Amino acid sequence: MDIERLPIDGVVLIRPRRIGDSRGFFAETFRRDRLVAEGLPCDFVQENHSLSRRVGTLRGLHYQLPPRAQAKLVRVVRGAILDVAVDIRRGSPSYGGHVKAVLSAENGHQLLVPVGFAHGFVTLEPDTEVVYKVSDVYAPAEDRGVLWSDPALGVGWGVASDAVHLSDKDRALPPLAAAENPFLFEAATA
Ligand SMILES: Cc1cn([C@H]2C[C@H](O)[C@@H](COP(=O)(O)OP(=O)(O)O[C@H]3O[C@H](C)C(=O)[C@H](O)[C@H]3O)O2)c(=O)[nH]c1=O
């Protein structure tokens, strides 16, 4: 697998190698040793699977507060998404900045989102299924989020606001400036 470091430190794009033969392909989609060797989050304790029926379904931007903060390893097993990670670590040189990547069943790419980032995606195809590992368990009391359309973030989702399908919860999320956010940038991790 190839591991590509993206413009914001800590967020990486992982491209598993697909070994094709007459039956189809085989790919190793998770290798803890490779993540350890790169000093990346690697200890996942839960895996999630979501199905989004409509194109333009947007889930995010979400994170959990410490002590239940989550790193996430995201991939798509059907359809396609534009996956987005927003740096919410106060003091970070890229605070409020984001990286995004198209993840699809076809390209097999994965995004590794560290703790200290809000995560979300918008679907690019109908019936899109996203499977992702998280480094801490679900904790509703620590579940938080930032409004997908916060102008201070300037995320280009590629979908018109009136075509986005959101949960009521996500529609009501605050902008980053008003969000509960204890994450601090640790220069030592730079
Ligand atoms: C996240 C989660 C949710 N749930 C329950 C809670 C609700 O009854 C239902 C749907 O939850 P929610 O609307 O928060 O699901 P998403 O909008 O897909 O949230 C996820 O979307 C973005 C992309 C993320 O990065 C997070 O992993 C996660 O917040 O599943 C669970 O039982 N366990 C869980 O780990």
PDB file of N, CA and C and ligand atoms in Angstrom, residues 46 48 50 59 62 72 119-121 132 138 143 169-170, ligand 1:
ATOM      1  N   GLN A  46     -13.304   0.149  16.962  1.00  0.00           N
ATOM      2  CA  GLN A  46     -14.682   0.041  16.468  1.00  0.00           C
ATOM      3  C   GLN A  46     -14.684   0.277  14.973  1.00  0.00           C
ATOM      4  N   ASN A  48     -17.368   1.197  11.746  1.00  0.00           N
ATOM      5  CA  ASN A  48     -18.713   1.673  11.412  1.00  0.00           C
ATOM      6  C   ASN A  48     -18.981   1.452   9.936  1.00  0.00           C
ATOM      7  N   SER A  50     -21.892   2.944   7.088  1.00  0.00           N
ATOM      8  CA  SER A  50     -23.107   3.722   6.815  1.00  0.00           C
ATOM      9  C   SER A  50     -23.480   3.622   5.351  1.00  0.00           C
ATOM     10  N   ARG A  59     -22.796  13.947   5.623  1.00  0.00           N
ATOM     11  CA  ARG A  59     -22.704  13.596   7.037  1.00  0.00           C
ATOM     12  C   ARG A  59     -21.482  14.313   7.612  1.00  0.00           C
ATOM     13  N   HIS A  62     -18.071  16.080  11.964  1.00  0.00           N
ATOM     14  CA  HIS A  62     -18.204  15.530  13.316  1.00  0.00           C
ATOM     15  C   HIS A  62     -16.862  15.241  13.979  1.00  0.00           C
ATOM     16  N   LYS A  72      -9.798   8.351  12.631  1.00  0.00           N
ATOM     17  CA  LYS A  72     -10.665   7.574  11.751  1.00  0.00           C
ATOM     18  C   LYS A  72      -9.909   7.128  10.506  1.00  0.00           C
ATOM     19  N   HIS A 119     -14.584  15.635  10.827  1.00  0.00           N
ATOM     20  CA  HIS A 119     -14.657  14.787   9.631  1.00  0.00           C
ATOM     21  C   HIS A 119     -16.060  14.782   9.062  1.00  0.00           C
ATOM     22  N   GLY A 120     -16.111  14.796   7.740  1.00  0.00           N
ATOM     23  CA  GLY A 120     -17.412  14.662   7.080  1.00  0.00           C
ATOM     24  C   GLY A 120     -17.244  14.269   5.636  1.00  0.00           C
ATOM     25  N   PHE A 121     -18.330  13.879   5.017  1.00  0.00           N
ATOM     26  CA  PHE A 121     -18.290  13.546   3.596  1.00  0.00           C
ATOM     27  C   PHE A 121     -19.626  13.859   2.952  1.00  0.00           C
ATOM     28  N   TYR A 132     -15.657   2.583   8.158  1.00  0.00           N
ATOM     29  CA  TYR A 132     -14.500   3.262   8.732  1.00  0.00           C
ATOM     30  C   TYR A 132     -14.228   2.810  10.166  1.00  0.00           C
ATOM     31  N   TYR A 138     -17.914   4.823  20.350  1.00  0.00           N
ATOM     32  CA  TYR A 138     -18.956   5.842  20.262  1.00  0.00           C
ATOM     33  C   TYR A 138     -19.320   6.343  21.650  1.00  0.00           C
ATOM     34  N   ASP A 143     -20.192  13.536  21.564  1.00  0.00           N
ATOM     35  CA  ASP A 143     -20.366  13.743  20.123  1.00  0.00           C
ATOM     36  C   ASP A 143     -20.584  15.229  19.841  1.00  0.00           C
ATOM     37  N   LYS A 169     -29.849  17.028  12.933  1.00  0.00           N
ATOM     38  CA  LYS A 169     -28.735  17.304  13.854  1.00  0.00           C
ATOM     39  C   LYS A 169     -27.638  18.088  13.142  1.00  0.00           C
ATOM     40  N   ASP A 170     -27.259  17.646  11.963  1.00  0.00           N
ATOM     41  CA  ASP A 170     -26.161  18.306  11.243  1.00  0.00           C
ATOM     42  C   ASP A 170     -26.561  19.700  10.773  1.00  0.00           C
TER      43      ASP A 170
HETATM   44  C1  LIG B   1     -21.431   7.548  15.004  1.00  0.00           C
HETATM   45  C2  LIG B   1     -22.333   6.527  15.642  1.00  0.00           C
HETATM   46  C3  LIG B   1     -23.698   6.645  15.610  1.00  0.00           C
HETATM   47  N1  LIG B   1     -24.491   5.694  16.196  1.00  0.00           N
HETATM   48  C4  LIG B   1     -25.937   5.836  16.100  1.00  0.00           C
HETATM   49  C5  LIG B   1     -26.492   7.157  16.583  1.00  0.00           C
HETATM   50  C6  LIG B   1     -27.735   7.348  15.728  1.00  0.00           C
HETATM   51  O1  LIG B   1     -28.819   6.655  16.277  1.00  0.00           O
HETATM   52  C7  LIG B   1     -27.351   6.698  14.404  1.00  0.00           C
HETATM   53  C8  LIG B   1     -26.871   7.683  13.354  1.00  0.00           C
HETATM   54  O2  LIG B   1     -25.866   8.470  13.965  1.00  0.00           O
HETATM   55  P1  LIG B   1     -25.350   9.777  13.265  1.00  0.00           P
HETATM   56  O3  LIG B   1     -26.495  10.536  12.659  1.00  0.00           O
HETATM   57  O4  LIG B   1     -24.427  10.505  14.221  1.00  0.00           O
HETATM   58  O5  LIG B   1     -24.477   9.155  12.078  1.00  0.00           O
HETATM   59  P2  LIG B   1     -23.560   9.966  11.058  1.00  0.00           P
HETATM   60  O6  LIG B   1     -24.182  11.274  10.694  1.00  0.00           O
HETATM   61  O7  LIG B   1     -23.193   9.032   9.976  1.00  0.00           O
HETATM   62  O8  LIG B   1     -22.284  10.296  11.949  1.00  0.00           O
HETATM   63  C9  LIG B   1     -20.982   9.917  11.547  1.00  0.00           C
HETATM   64  O9  LIG B   1     -20.676  10.743  10.473  1.00  0.00           O
HETATM   65  C10 LIG B   1     -19.386  11.278  10.330  1.00  0.00           C
HETATM   66  C11 LIG B   1     -18.967  11.097   8.894  1.00  0.00           C
HETATM   67  C12 LIG B   1     -18.343  10.842  11.251  1.00  0.00           C
HETATM   68  O10 LIG B   1     -17.151  11.051  11.008  1.00  0.00           O
HETATM   69  C13 LIG B   1     -18.699  10.191  12.516  1.00  0.00           C
HETATM   70  O11 LIG B   1     -18.080   8.931  12.588  1.00  0.00           O
HETATM   71  C14 LIG B   1     -20.127  10.029  12.787  1.00  0.00           C
HETATM   72  O12 LIG B   1     -20.507  11.177  13.539  1.00  0.00           O
HETATM   73  O13 LIG B   1     -26.288   5.770  14.719  1.00  0.00           O
HETATM   74  C15 LIG B   1     -23.965   4.598  16.839  1.00  0.00           C
HETATM   75  O14 LIG B   1     -24.706   3.753  17.384  1.00  0.00           O
HETATM   76  N2  LIG B   1     -22.609   4.480  16.903  1.00  0.00           N
HETATM   77  C16 LIG B   1     -21.761   5.390  16.331  1.00  0.00           C
HETATM   78  O15 LIG B   1     -20.525   5.211  16.403  1.00  0.00           O
END
